[in-house]
CSV table of C-alpha atoms in Angstrom, one decimal:
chain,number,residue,atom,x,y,z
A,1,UNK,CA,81.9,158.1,125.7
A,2,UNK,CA,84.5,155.3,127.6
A,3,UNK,CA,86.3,158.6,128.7
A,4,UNK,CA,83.0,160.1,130.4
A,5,UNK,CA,81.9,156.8,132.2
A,6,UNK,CA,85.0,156.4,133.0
A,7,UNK,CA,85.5,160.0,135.0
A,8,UNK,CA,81.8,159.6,136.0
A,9,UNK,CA,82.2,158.3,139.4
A,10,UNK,CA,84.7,161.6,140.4
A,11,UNK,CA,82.8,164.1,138.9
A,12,UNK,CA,80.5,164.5,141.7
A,13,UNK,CA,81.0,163.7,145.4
A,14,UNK,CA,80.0,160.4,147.0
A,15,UNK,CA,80.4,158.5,143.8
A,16,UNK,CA,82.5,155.3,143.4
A,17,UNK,CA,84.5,153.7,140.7
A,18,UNK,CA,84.4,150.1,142.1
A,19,UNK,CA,81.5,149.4,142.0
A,20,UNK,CA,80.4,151.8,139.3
A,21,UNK,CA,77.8,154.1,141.2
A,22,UNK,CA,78.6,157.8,139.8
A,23,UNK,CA,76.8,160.4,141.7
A,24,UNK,CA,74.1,160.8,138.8
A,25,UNK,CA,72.1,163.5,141.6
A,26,UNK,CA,69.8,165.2,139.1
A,27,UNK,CA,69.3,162.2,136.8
A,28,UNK,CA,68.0,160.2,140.5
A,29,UNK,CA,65.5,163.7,140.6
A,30,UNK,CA,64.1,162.7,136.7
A,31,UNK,CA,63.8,158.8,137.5
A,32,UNK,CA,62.2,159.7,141.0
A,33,UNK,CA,59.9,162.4,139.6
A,34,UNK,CA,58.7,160.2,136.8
A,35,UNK,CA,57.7,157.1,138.6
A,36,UNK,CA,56.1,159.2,141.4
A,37,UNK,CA,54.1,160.3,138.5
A,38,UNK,CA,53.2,156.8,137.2
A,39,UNK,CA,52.2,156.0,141.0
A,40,UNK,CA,49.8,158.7,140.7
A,41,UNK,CA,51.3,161.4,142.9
A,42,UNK,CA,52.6,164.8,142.9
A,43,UNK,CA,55.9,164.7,141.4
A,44,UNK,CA,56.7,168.3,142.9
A,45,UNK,CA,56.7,166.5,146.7
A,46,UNK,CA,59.0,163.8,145.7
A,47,UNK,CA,62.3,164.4,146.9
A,48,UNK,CA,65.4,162.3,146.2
A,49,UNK,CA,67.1,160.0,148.9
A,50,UNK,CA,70.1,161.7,150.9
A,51,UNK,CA,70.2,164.6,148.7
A,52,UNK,CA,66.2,165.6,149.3
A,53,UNK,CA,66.2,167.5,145.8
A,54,UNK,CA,63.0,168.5,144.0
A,55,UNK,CA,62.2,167.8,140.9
A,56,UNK,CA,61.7,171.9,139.5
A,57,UNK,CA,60.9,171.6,135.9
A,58,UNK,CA,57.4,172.0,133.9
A,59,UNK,CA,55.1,169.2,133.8
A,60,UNK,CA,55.7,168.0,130.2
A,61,UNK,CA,59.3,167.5,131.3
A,62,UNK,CA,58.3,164.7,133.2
A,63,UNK,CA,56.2,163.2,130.9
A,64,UNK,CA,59.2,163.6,128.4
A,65,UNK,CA,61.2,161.3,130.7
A,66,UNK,CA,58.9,158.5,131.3
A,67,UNK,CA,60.9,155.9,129.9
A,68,UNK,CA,63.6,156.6,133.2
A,69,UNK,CA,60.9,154.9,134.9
A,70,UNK,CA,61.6,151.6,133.4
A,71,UNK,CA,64.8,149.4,133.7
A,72,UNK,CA,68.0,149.4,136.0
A,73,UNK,CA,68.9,153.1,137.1
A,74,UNK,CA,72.4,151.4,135.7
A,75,UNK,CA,71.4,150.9,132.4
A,76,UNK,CA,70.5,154.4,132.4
A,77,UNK,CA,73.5,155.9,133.8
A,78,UNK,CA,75.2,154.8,130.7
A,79,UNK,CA,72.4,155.6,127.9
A,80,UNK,CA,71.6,159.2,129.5
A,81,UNK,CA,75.7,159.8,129.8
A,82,UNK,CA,75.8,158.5,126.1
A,83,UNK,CA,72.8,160.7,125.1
A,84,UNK,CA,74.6,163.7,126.5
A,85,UNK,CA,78.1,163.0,125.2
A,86,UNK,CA,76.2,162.6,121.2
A,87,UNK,CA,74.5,166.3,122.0
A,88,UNK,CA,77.8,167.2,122.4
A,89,UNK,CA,79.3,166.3,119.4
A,90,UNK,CA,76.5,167.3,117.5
A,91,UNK,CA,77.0,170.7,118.7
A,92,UNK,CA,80.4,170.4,117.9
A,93,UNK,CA,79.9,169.4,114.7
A,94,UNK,CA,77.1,172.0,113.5
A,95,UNK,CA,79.5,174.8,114.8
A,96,UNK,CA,82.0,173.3,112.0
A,97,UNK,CA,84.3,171.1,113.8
A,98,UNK,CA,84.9,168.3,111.1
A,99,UNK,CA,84.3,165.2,111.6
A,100,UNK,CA,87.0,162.4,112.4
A,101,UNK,CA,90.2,162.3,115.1
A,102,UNK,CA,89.5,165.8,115.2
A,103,UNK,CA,86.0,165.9,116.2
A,104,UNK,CA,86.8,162.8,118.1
A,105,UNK,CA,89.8,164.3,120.3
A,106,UNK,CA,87.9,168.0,120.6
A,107,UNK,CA,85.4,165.8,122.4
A,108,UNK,CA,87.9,164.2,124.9
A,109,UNK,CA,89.0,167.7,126.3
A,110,UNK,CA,85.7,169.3,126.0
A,111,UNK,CA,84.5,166.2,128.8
A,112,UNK,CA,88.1,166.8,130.5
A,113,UNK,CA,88.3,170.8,130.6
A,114,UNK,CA,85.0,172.5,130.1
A,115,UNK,CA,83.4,172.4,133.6
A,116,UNK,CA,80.0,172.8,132.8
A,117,UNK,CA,79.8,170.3,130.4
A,118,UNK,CA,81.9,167.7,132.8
A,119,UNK,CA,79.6,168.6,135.2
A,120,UNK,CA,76.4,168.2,133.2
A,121,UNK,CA,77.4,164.6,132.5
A,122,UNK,CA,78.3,164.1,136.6
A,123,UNK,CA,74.7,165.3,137.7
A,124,UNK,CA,73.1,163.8,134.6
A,125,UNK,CA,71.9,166.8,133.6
A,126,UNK,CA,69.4,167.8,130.5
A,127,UNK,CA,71.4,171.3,129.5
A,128,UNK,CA,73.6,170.0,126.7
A,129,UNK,CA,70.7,168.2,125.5
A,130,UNK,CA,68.6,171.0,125.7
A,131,UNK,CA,71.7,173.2,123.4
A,132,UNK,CA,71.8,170.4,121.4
A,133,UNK,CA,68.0,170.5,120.2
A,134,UNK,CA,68.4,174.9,119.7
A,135,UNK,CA,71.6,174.4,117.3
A,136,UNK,CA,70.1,172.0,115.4
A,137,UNK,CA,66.7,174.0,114.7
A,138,UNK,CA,69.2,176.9,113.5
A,139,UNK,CA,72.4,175.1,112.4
A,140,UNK,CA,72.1,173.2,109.3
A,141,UNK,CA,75.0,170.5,109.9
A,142,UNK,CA,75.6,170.6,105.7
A,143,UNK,CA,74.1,173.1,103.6
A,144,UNK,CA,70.3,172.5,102.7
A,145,UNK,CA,69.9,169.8,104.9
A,146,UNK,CA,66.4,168.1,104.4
A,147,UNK,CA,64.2,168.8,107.8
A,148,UNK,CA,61.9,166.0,109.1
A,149,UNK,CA,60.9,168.9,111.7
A,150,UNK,CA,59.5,172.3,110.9
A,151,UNK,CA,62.6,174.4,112.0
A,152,UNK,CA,61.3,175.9,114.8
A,153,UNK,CA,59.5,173.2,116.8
A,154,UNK,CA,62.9,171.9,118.6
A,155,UNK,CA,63.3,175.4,120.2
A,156,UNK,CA,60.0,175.4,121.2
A,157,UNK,CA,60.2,172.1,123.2
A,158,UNK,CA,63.9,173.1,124.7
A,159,UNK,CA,61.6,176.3,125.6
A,160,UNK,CA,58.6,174.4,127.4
A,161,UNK,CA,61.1,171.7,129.3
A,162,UNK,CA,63.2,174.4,130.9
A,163,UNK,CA,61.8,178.1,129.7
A,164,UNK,CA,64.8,179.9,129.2
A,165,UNK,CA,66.0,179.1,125.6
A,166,UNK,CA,62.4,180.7,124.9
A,167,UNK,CA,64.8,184.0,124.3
A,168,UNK,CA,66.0,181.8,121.1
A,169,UNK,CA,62.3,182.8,119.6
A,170,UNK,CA,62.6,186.2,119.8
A,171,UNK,CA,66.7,185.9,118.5
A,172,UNK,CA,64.9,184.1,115.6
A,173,UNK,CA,62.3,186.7,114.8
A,174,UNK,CA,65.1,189.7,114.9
A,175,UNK,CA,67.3,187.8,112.3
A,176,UNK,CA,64.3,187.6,110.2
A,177,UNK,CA,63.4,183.9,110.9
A,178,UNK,CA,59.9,184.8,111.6
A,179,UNK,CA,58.0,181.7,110.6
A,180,UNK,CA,61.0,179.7,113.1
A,181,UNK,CA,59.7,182.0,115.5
A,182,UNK,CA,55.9,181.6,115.0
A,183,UNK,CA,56.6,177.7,115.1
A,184,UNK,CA,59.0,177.6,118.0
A,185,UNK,CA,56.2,179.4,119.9
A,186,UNK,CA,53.6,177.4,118.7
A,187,UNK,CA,55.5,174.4,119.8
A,188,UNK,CA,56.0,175.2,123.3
A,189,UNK,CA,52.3,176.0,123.8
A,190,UNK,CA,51.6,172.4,122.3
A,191,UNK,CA,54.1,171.1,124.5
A,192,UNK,CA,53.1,172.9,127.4
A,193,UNK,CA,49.7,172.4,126.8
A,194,UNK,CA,49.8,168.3,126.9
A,195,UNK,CA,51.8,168.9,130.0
A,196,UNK,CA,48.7,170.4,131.3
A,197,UNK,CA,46.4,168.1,130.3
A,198,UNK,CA,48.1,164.9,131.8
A,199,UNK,CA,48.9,167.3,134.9
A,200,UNK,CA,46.9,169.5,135.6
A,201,UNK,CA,46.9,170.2,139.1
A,202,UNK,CA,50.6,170.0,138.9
A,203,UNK,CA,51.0,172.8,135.9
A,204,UNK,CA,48.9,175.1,138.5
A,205,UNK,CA,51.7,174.2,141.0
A,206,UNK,CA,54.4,174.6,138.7
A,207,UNK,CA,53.1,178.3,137.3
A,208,UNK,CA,51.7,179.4,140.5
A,209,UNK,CA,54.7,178.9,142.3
A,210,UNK,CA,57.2,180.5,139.5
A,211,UNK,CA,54.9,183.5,138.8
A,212,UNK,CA,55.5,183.7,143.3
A,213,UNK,CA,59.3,183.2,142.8
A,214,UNK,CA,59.6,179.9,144.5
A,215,UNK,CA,62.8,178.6,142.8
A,216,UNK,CA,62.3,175.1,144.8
A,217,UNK,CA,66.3,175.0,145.2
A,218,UNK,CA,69.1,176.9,146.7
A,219,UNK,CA,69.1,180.8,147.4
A,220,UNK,CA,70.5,183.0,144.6
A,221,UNK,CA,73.1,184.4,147.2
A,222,UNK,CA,75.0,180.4,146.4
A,223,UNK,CA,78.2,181.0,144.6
A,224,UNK,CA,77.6,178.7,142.3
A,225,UNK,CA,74.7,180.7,141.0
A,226,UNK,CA,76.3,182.6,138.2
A,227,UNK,CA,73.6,185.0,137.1
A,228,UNK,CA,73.0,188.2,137.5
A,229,UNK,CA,70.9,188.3,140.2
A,230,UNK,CA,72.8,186.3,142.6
A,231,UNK,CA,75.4,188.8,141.4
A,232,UNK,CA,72.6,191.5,142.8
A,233,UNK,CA,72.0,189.2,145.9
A,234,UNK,CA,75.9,188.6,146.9
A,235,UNK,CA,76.2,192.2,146.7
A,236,UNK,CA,73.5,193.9,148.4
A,237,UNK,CA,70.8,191.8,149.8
A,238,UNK,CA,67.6,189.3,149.2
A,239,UNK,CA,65.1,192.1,149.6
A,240,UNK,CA,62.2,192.1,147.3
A,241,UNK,CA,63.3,195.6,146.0
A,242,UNK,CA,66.8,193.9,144.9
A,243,UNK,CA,65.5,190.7,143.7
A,244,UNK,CA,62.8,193.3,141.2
A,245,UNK,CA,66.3,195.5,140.1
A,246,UNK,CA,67.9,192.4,139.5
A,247,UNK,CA,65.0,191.0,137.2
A,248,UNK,CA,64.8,193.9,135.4
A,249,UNK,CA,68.4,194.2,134.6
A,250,UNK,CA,68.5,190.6,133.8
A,251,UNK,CA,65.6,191.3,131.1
A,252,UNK,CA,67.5,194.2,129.8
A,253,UNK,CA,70.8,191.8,129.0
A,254,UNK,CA,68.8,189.4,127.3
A,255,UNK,CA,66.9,191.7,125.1
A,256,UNK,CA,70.5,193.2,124.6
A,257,UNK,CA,72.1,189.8,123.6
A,258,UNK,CA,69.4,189.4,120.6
A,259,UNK,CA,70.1,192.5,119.3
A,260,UNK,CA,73.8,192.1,119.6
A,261,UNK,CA,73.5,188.8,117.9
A,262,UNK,CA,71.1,189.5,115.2
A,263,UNK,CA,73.9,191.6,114.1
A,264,UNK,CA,76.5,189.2,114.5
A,265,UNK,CA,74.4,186.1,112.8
A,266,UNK,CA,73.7,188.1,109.8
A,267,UNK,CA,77.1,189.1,109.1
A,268,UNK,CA,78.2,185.4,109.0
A,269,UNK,CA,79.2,185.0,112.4
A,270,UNK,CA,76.4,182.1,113.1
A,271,UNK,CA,78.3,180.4,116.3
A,272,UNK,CA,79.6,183.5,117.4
A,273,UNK,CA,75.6,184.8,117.5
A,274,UNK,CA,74.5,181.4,119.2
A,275,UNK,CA,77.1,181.3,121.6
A,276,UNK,CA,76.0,185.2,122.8
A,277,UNK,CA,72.4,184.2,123.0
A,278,UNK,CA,73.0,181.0,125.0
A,279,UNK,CA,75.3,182.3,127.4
A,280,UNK,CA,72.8,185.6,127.7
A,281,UNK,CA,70.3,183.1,129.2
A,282,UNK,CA,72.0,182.0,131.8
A,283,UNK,CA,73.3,185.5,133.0
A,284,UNK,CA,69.6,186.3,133.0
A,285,UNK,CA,67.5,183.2,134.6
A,286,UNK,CA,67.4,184.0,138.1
A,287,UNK,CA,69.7,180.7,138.8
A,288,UNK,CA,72.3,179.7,136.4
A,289,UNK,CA,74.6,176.8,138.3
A,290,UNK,CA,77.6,176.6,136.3
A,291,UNK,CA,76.7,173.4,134.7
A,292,UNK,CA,73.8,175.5,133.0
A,293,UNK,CA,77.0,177.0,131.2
A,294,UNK,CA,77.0,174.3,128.3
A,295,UNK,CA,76.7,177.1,126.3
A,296,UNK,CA,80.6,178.0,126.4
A,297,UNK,CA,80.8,175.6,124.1
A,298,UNK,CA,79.6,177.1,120.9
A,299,UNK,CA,81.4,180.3,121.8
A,300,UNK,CA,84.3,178.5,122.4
A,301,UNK,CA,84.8,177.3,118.8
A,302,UNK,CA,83.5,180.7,117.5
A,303,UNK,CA,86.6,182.1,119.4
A,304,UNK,CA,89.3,179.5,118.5
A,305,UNK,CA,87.8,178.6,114.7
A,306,UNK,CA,86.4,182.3,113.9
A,307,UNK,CA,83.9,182.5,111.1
A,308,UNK,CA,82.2,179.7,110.3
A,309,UNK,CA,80.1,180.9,107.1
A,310,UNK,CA,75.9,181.3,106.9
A,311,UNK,CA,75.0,178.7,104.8
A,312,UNK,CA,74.2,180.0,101.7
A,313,UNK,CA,76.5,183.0,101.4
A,314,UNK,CA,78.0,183.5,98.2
A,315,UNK,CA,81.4,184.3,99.2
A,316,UNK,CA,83.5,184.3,102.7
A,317,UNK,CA,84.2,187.9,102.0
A,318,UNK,CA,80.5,189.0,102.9
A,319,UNK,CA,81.4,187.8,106.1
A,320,UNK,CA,82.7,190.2,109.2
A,321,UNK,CA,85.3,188.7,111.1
A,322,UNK,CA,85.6,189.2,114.7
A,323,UNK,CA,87.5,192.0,116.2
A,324,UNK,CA,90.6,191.2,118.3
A,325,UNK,CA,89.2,192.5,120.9
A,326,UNK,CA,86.2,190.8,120.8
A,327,UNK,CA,88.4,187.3,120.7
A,328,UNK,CA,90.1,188.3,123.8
A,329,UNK,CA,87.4,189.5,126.1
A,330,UNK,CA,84.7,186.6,124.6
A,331,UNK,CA,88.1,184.0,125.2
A,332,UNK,CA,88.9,184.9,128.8
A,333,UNK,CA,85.1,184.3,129.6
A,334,UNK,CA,85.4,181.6,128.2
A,335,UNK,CA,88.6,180.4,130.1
A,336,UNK,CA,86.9,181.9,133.1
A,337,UNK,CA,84.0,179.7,132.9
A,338,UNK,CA,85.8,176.6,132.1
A,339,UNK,CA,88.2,176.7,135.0
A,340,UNK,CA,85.0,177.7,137.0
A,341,UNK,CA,87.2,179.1,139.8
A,342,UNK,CA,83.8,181.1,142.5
A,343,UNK,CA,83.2,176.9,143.4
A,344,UNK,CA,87.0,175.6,142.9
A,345,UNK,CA,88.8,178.4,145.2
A,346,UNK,CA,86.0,179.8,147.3
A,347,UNK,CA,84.1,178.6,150.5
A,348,UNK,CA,80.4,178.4,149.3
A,349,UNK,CA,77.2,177.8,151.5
A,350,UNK,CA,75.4,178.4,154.5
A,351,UNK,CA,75.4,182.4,154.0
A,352,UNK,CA,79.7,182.6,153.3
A,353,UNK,CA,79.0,184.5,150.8
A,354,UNK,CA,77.6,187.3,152.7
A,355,UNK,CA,80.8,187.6,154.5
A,356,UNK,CA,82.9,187.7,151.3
A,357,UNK,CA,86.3,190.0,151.2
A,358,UNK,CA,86.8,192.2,148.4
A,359,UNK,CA,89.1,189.5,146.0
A,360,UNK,CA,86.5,187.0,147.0
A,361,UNK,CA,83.7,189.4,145.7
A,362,UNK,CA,85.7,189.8,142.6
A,363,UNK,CA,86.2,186.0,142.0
A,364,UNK,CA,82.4,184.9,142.8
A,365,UNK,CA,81.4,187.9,140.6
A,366,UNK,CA,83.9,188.3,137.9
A,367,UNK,CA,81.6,185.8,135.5
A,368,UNK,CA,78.6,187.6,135.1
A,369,UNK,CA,80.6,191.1,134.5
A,370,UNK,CA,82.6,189.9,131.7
A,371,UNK,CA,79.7,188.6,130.2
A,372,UNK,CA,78.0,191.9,130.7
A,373,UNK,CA,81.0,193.9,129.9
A,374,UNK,CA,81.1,192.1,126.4
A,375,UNK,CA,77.3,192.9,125.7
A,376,UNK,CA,77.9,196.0,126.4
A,377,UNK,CA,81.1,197.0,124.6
A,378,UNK,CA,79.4,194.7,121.6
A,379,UNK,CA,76.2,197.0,121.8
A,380,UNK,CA,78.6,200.1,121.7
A,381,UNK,CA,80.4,199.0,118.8
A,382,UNK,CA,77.5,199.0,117.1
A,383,UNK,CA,76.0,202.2,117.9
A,384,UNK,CA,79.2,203.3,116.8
A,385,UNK,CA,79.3,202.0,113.2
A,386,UNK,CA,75.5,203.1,113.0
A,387,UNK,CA,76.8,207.0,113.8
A,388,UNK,CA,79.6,206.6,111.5
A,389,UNK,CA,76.8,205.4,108.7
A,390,UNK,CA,75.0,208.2,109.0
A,391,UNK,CA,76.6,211.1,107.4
A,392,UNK,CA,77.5,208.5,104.5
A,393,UNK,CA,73.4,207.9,104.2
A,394,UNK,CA,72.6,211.3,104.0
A,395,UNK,CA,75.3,212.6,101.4
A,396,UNK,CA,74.3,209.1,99.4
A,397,UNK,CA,70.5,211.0,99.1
């Protein structure tokens, strides 16, 4: 926590140390948004000073964040930033990292090295919150932990404040969680529902322009956008035809992901599984900045600390470890999304990226393909093994 306020004010630009005014750009959206709201107007024309961001999320995000509306914007620098750096170590803690100066020091170079999560904490960003609240609906931190929650209901609100951990409902159903499923959906239509109640006019807004494809925020084509369709847009063009290919592929990778991690979670790789899932849904929203990343986190402990056991499992030998392979590729997208090189080594904006050379297409683009190449060669493996099954099946009848 004193290492993350303390690097606050250099994480993003025009922030200053002395006196302490970090950059906090999306956190000034929230606390703009939300008293616009209270004031009784439309919190999707509110724009933030200097920056002129929008807010872009559902309705019932913003009544979710009402409390930002009251007290210093100081005051909540430092709870949000502490609120984000306790998601973190939850997170870390579920995916088996023990507690103490371990725990304790993973947590100083996760805020030092891992760029999305440094950056989450310099916009004042919701993502590892939003991780946070999907781990703990499907990560027990001990072994039959009591539930105050039907397990369930926290993907569903992760799902109806920012959509895309929605795919975590239908991961749930394939690994046989059905009644998680059934409750993680009926939660985000709760959610979204009281949302639309409060706001009505605004939850028209919101759907109408989504269902159009008005993003409210930067081109795909941005190098920072690290999903698959910018990849689509950086490398042919913003036509309607490419945007629809794009889509589609992008739905294909995510119903991919589930598959590949049903398989994973139920042979005791339960991070490993996670990790695939969350990272899946930022290759397929439409924009993934890298700080939506936050998901490299679980996938990084599933590659340094392979195996954490399914809680439950009678013996560590049920459990399949992870191929070599699978270490290597999985860690060097990992390192690769850490070191977030497209935004550290590459001019960005205004259209550059159109005018990319070939090592510069590689580098803005090289992301997304591992993460495809490792669904892929992940799905291949399997149809492998299933082949290989077969003849043994048949003789065993």
């Amino acid at each position: 926590m004193v290492v993350a306020l303390l690097i606050l004010p250099y994480v993003i630009a025009h922030g200053k140390f002395s006196p302490w005014q970090p950059s906090t750009i999306d956190l000034q959206v929230y606390v703009a948004a939300v008293k616009d709201m209270l004031a009784g107007k439309d919190i999707y024309v509110t724009t933030t000073p200097f920056w002129n961001l929008y807010f872009i999320y559902p309705p019932i995000a913003a009544v979710l964040m009402v409390p930002l509306a009251f007290g210093p914007y100081i005051l909540w620098q430092v709870i949000w930033t502490g609120g984000l750096i306790w998601a973190q170590q939850s997170v870390l803690r579920r995916c088996g990292v023990p507690r103490g100066w371990q725990l304790g020091l993973l947590g100083v170079a996760v805020v030092l090295a891992v760029e999305p999560i440094r950056t989450t904490l310099g916009y004042g960003q919701v993502n590892t919150m939003l991780m946070a609240l999907v781990i703990a609906d499907l990560l027990p931190e001990t072994p039959g932990e009591r539930r105050r929650i039907p397990q369930g209901a926290l993907i569903g609100l992760a799902a109806a404040i920012k959509l895309t951990p929605a795919l975590f409902v239908i991961f749930a159903f394939l690994i046989g969680k059905k009644r998680v499923a059934l409750t993680g959906i009926i939660a985000f239509g709760v959610f979204t529902a009281i949302g639309a109640i409060l706001l009505f006019s605004e939850t028209l807004k919101f759907w109408g322009g989504l269902s159009g494809g008005d993003t409210r925020t930067a081109s795909p084509l941005y190098s920072g956008n690290q999903s698959l369709l910018g990849v689509f847009y950086r490398l042919g063009d913003s036509s309607r035809t490419t945007t629809l290919v794009g889509l589609g592929c992008a739905a294909v990778v995510a119903l991919l992901s589930a598959l590949v991690a049903a398989h994973w979670w139920q042979a005791g790789q339960q991070v490993f599984a996670l990790g695939l899932v969350g990272l899946a849904t930022c290759l397929a929203s439409p924009l993934s900045w890298t700080h939506h990343y936050v998901w490299v986190l679980p996938m990084a402990v599933a590659v340094v600390r392979p195996g954490r056991a399914r809680p439950g499992l009678a013996s560590g030998a049920l459990r399949q470890e992870l191929p070599r392979w699978v270490r290597v590729l999985a860690g060097f997208w990992v390192l690769w999304i850490c070191a977030c090189l497209p935004l550290a080594v590459l001019p960005y904006g205004g259209g550059r990226e159109r005018h990319f050379t070939f090592l510069q297409d590689v580098v803005v683009n090289l992301g997304p393909a591992l993460g495809v190449l490792l669904l892929v060669c992940l799905a291949w493996r399997l149809v492998l093994e299933s082949r290989a099954r077969a003849p043994q099946a048949v003789a065993a009848a």
